[in-house]
Every structure is written in structure tokens, then in C-alpha cells.
């Protein structure tokens, strides 16, 4: 028999996966540890619109606050929002997708119809309305993101489940007297985990994007820093078009969003490749 | 259960699958997968079921094991009606462990994401054959050694094994729950010939060791003849013949059986005796022929075969044939 190659071995050797993993870990580390070291930027100072220098590595904004510390606090908000959104959409989407794919009957049809309806809803306007009604707080933003991103996850789970349901090992499991719940949430879910994982990382990535758009539209939490909030302030002060251009103000938060999304996507793809024991050779 | 009675008795078992309608006003049609099948299974014997692809062998096993809902008929196990496993939950647990199945495709019947050891331990814990995880692990290692696999296999994934090894793992998984009756659904068909022989010998050895009763399903009469005490021949969802393995080669056998027997390859250089070659394919099970199911391909068919469904005749003690011309006395 061949030498065993574990999940870790494969994952460490996956170049894109490691880039994504290191990126995500860096963001997580910055998001968790950064705010403990650096105080929350508030008030105003006289160092208005300074370009990057020794004292302010990424410059300052129009009220003299350090962009770097704003970004670090923003990382925390982004992580918090995307984790919460992912947890909510996973808690709704995965069980519904599994049930919809595994059972045949009226319940599956109802879930299927619900997924279709939710997918055709215009997301952004609804989010704006909900954010306006529910009030602006970080938890509300995450809640809204979670509620609107579950159909995608449910659809992916359902499609994988449909294929797995017909496999002989599922029949074997029910022949061996395992309970349907156990078959569904262990035997089916284990085999569906690849696409589901990837989709969950995508949900995390798009949650940050949407959070940035909501904040940019002024529907984020005004009390907490997020990358979208920084962009919004820059936009309001015409920083993007004014001259001389304070490029560090709007470029840095945009780059943060890009890096975050790319890293999560790379991580998701690598996880998908490595979670499949057959693909490890 | 009275002494000497059958362990498992199947009475008039029928399984129809509805055909999906293509138009709104259309008569509902059905695939007649298994129709009016009755047989008895005695403790300690091996019953072989042969037939072409599509003759309903696997569906029959699945219907008995409640993996698919039966349309009509009853299944009686140890004197109790267990059709569709409609029994109290505690009893159902027992049934799930006493009636087990070994599947056809050793590549598809093991969950690719679950390690071998865990896959075998899980049903033991679920059905109460082991009280805790340690006991299950110990038993699993022991069983793996019995079927000729090394105990290190415990922590490996299914894709690391060959077809024969996987089939052994499937056997261990079924044995782990202490079955009394083992349904082997084409369990050696997917293996190459040398491995087939090993696995068949393993089946025979296990039968003695664990006191098992087998229902052995296959399309290869040579394999079925080797392992079975009695053989049930199916064609298009119906039983054509039930015979002891030696009676199957008598002149009184059903024409279909004769055709199957003549197709067994013989390891000799002597001139072959006449082979019976059946024309055409097995007819559609949606519109089975009227009269005898086999009439369209039978080399002995007479006009009345196309009109009247023949009865089951006992041509010798314990030898039943669904063909009026084998009744004798003609």
C-alpha cells in the first residue's frame, strides 16, 4: 500500500492554499491583536492629510486620524461581520439544502421554491431597506448579510446532496440500520463538504464586500471603523477626485478589501482540493 | 417459530415502479420489477438467485430488506411479518442487524470520506453490538484479520484498497452486526476471476464459522452453482424455476435454465455440446409479454405459451418449474 498522505501534507504543499491561508491568518491576527495594541482612532488631531511618513505609515485623513489604525480596527469589524454572516447563512442554508436534496416530497419542493424566491429577490435594495428599518449596528449588518446569503449555500448543498443520495454507500448505511439523521448529517454532509466549504469562504468574502457597500452608503455602524466607513469618509471629502490627491486615504481600504476577498477565495479552493482524499496523491 | 420451518418466507412479493408520465392524460404505467415471487429460505442453506440483468434480482433483495417499499406481498422472518420492516423500533434494530446485505460494487459501497475502521464500528455502536468504542475497535480488528486483511487497515481510506480488499471490508462491515441472513447482491461480479474465487471461498468459510444463511444473487450460473444449495431462476421479475443445484442440470429444467446452463464455459478441449443461443434481449418490464414471460425467446415455445401464463409445477421433489412441458407424463 502507498504511503499515507494526510490532509495537512497536501495543504502545506498547495501554493495557492498557503498564500490564502497566510493572508487569512494575517488578517485574523491583525483583527484580533491589533485593536488591543492600538487605541481606537477617535476625535481629531492637527496632522491633517499627511502623506505616508515615519509617524503615520499610511498617512492620515482629513481630521488627522491615522489610516493604519483605522484599517486595523476595520479588519476586526470585517472579520466579525463576515464570520457572523457565514455562521447565520450556514445554520440556515446547510440543513435546508441537505433536507431539500435528500428527501423527496412536499417539504423538498417548498424549500426549493423558497430558495428560488430568495435568489430572485433584488438583494441590495432589500438590504438597504432592512438596514434602514433595523437601525445601524454591526450585528444588524451581519444578520442581514446572513439572511440574504443562505440561498446560495442551500443550493450548492442541495446539488451535492442530490448526487450523493443515489450512491450505494448511502443505501448501505441505511441497510446497516443507521438513523436517517445520522446518514444525512454525517455520511452525506461529509461528502458534500468540499463545495460547501468553498461556498462558505465565498460567503465570507462577499460579506465583506457587501458590508463595505452598506457602510459606503451610510448604513453601516457609525460608531465602529470598517473599511467601508473609511471609504465613505474619503468619498464624502471628495478625496478620490481632489487634487493633490490623498491617494493613501482611499486606496488602502480598497486594497484591504481586495486582499481579504482574494485570500478567502484561495483558501476555499485549496480546502476543496485537499479535503478530497482521492485528490491528495 | 416451529422447528424445521423456514427462516425467511416470501409470499407473493410484488414490486412495481411507476413510470413517469409524459402527458397529462395518460394511464399510469409501471415497471414490473418483481412480480408474485414466493420462496422459502431455510436456516444454514445458501439460496442462489440467477437471472439476466433487469430480471429483478436486486430489487427482490432490496424489497425484502425494506430498502425499497414493496407494492404487495409479505415477508415473514422467524414466523413474524416483517414486510417493509413495519415493526416496533426495538425489533427493527434487531432486523437491521440480523438481515444484512453485501453490495455489488465494492468501489461505491464504502463512503470515500470515512476511514475503514470507523465505517465498521459505526453500525456496531448504532445497533448495540458493541457497548463502547473500544469494544467495537477490538471486534473490528479481529474481524479484519478473519477475512485476511491486516489490522493496520483500520485507519485507512477506502480508495487505498483494491477491489477484492474493499469487498472484504464490505463483508466485515456486514458481519460486524452479527447477521443471520446475508444477502450478497452480485457480490463477486465486479471482481476479476482469481479474486472471485478467493472471495467465494471466504464466503464458504465464513458460513461455517458464523453459522450464516446466504441469499446469493448473481448472473453467472457457474459462480452460483459453486456456492448454492438451491437455486432460484428469475426472468423478467418472475420465478421460472426453483431447484437443488444438481436438479438444475436435469432434462426437466426450464428452457431458460437450459439456455443458461449451456452458456457456462467449460474448461475442456473436447467438442462442445450444442449451445442454446437465445435471440434478442430481455423484453421491457413495462409491458411484459402476455402468457409465459419467456415465450418470445423460448426455443420450445408453442402457440399457447403466448396466451396462457403457465403455473408452477413440481417436476421432482423440491424442483419447481414454470413450464407445462416439463411436467412429464407427456
mmCIF file with all atom_site columns, C-alpha atoms in Angstrom, chain B residues 75-83 87 91:
data_model
loop_
_atom_site.group_PDB
_atom_site.id
_atom_site.type_symbol
_atom_site.label_atom_id
_atom_site.label_alt_id
_atom_site.label_comp_id
_atom_site.label_asym_id
_atom_site.label_entity_id
_atom_site.label_seq_id
_atom_site.pdbx_PDB_ins_code
_atom_site.Cartn_x
_atom_site.Cartn_y
_atom_site.Cartn_z
_atom_site.occupancy
_atom_site.B_iso_or_equiv
_atom_site.pdbx_formal_charge
_atom_site.auth_seq_id
_atom_site.auth_comp_id
_atom_site.auth_asym_id
_atom_site.auth_atom_id
_atom_site.pdbx_PDB_model_num
ATOM 1  C CA . UNK B 1 75 ? -42.070 -11.166 4.036  1.00 0.00 ? 75 UNK B CA 1
ATOM 2  C CA . UNK B 1 76 ? -42.049 -13.467 7.043  1.00 0.00 ? 76 UNK B CA 1
ATOM 3  C CA . UNK B 1 77 ? -38.941 -13.834 9.169  1.00 0.00 ? 77 UNK B CA 1
ATOM 4  C CA . UNK B 1 78 ? -38.920 -16.381 12.001 1.00 0.00 ? 78 UNK B CA 1
ATOM 5  C CA . UNK B 1 79 ? -42.688 -16.573 11.773 1.00 0.00 ? 79 UNK B CA 1
ATOM 6  C CA . UNK B 1 80 ? -43.261 -12.825 12.023 1.00 0.00 ? 80 UNK B CA 1
ATOM 7  C CA . UNK B 1 81 ? -44.463 -10.481 9.324  1.00 0.00 ? 81 UNK B CA 1
ATOM 8  C CA . UNK B 1 82 ? -41.628 -8.025  8.675  1.00 0.00 ? 82 UNK B CA 1
ATOM 9  C CA . UNK B 1 83 ? -42.807 -6.547  5.370  1.00 0.00 ? 83 UNK B CA 1
ATOM 10 C CA . UNK B 1 87 ? -42.251 -3.488  13.405 1.00 0.00 ? 87 UNK B CA 1
ATOM 11 C CA . UNK B 1 91 ? -37.376 -5.095  16.884 1.00 0.00 ? 91 UNK B CA 1
#
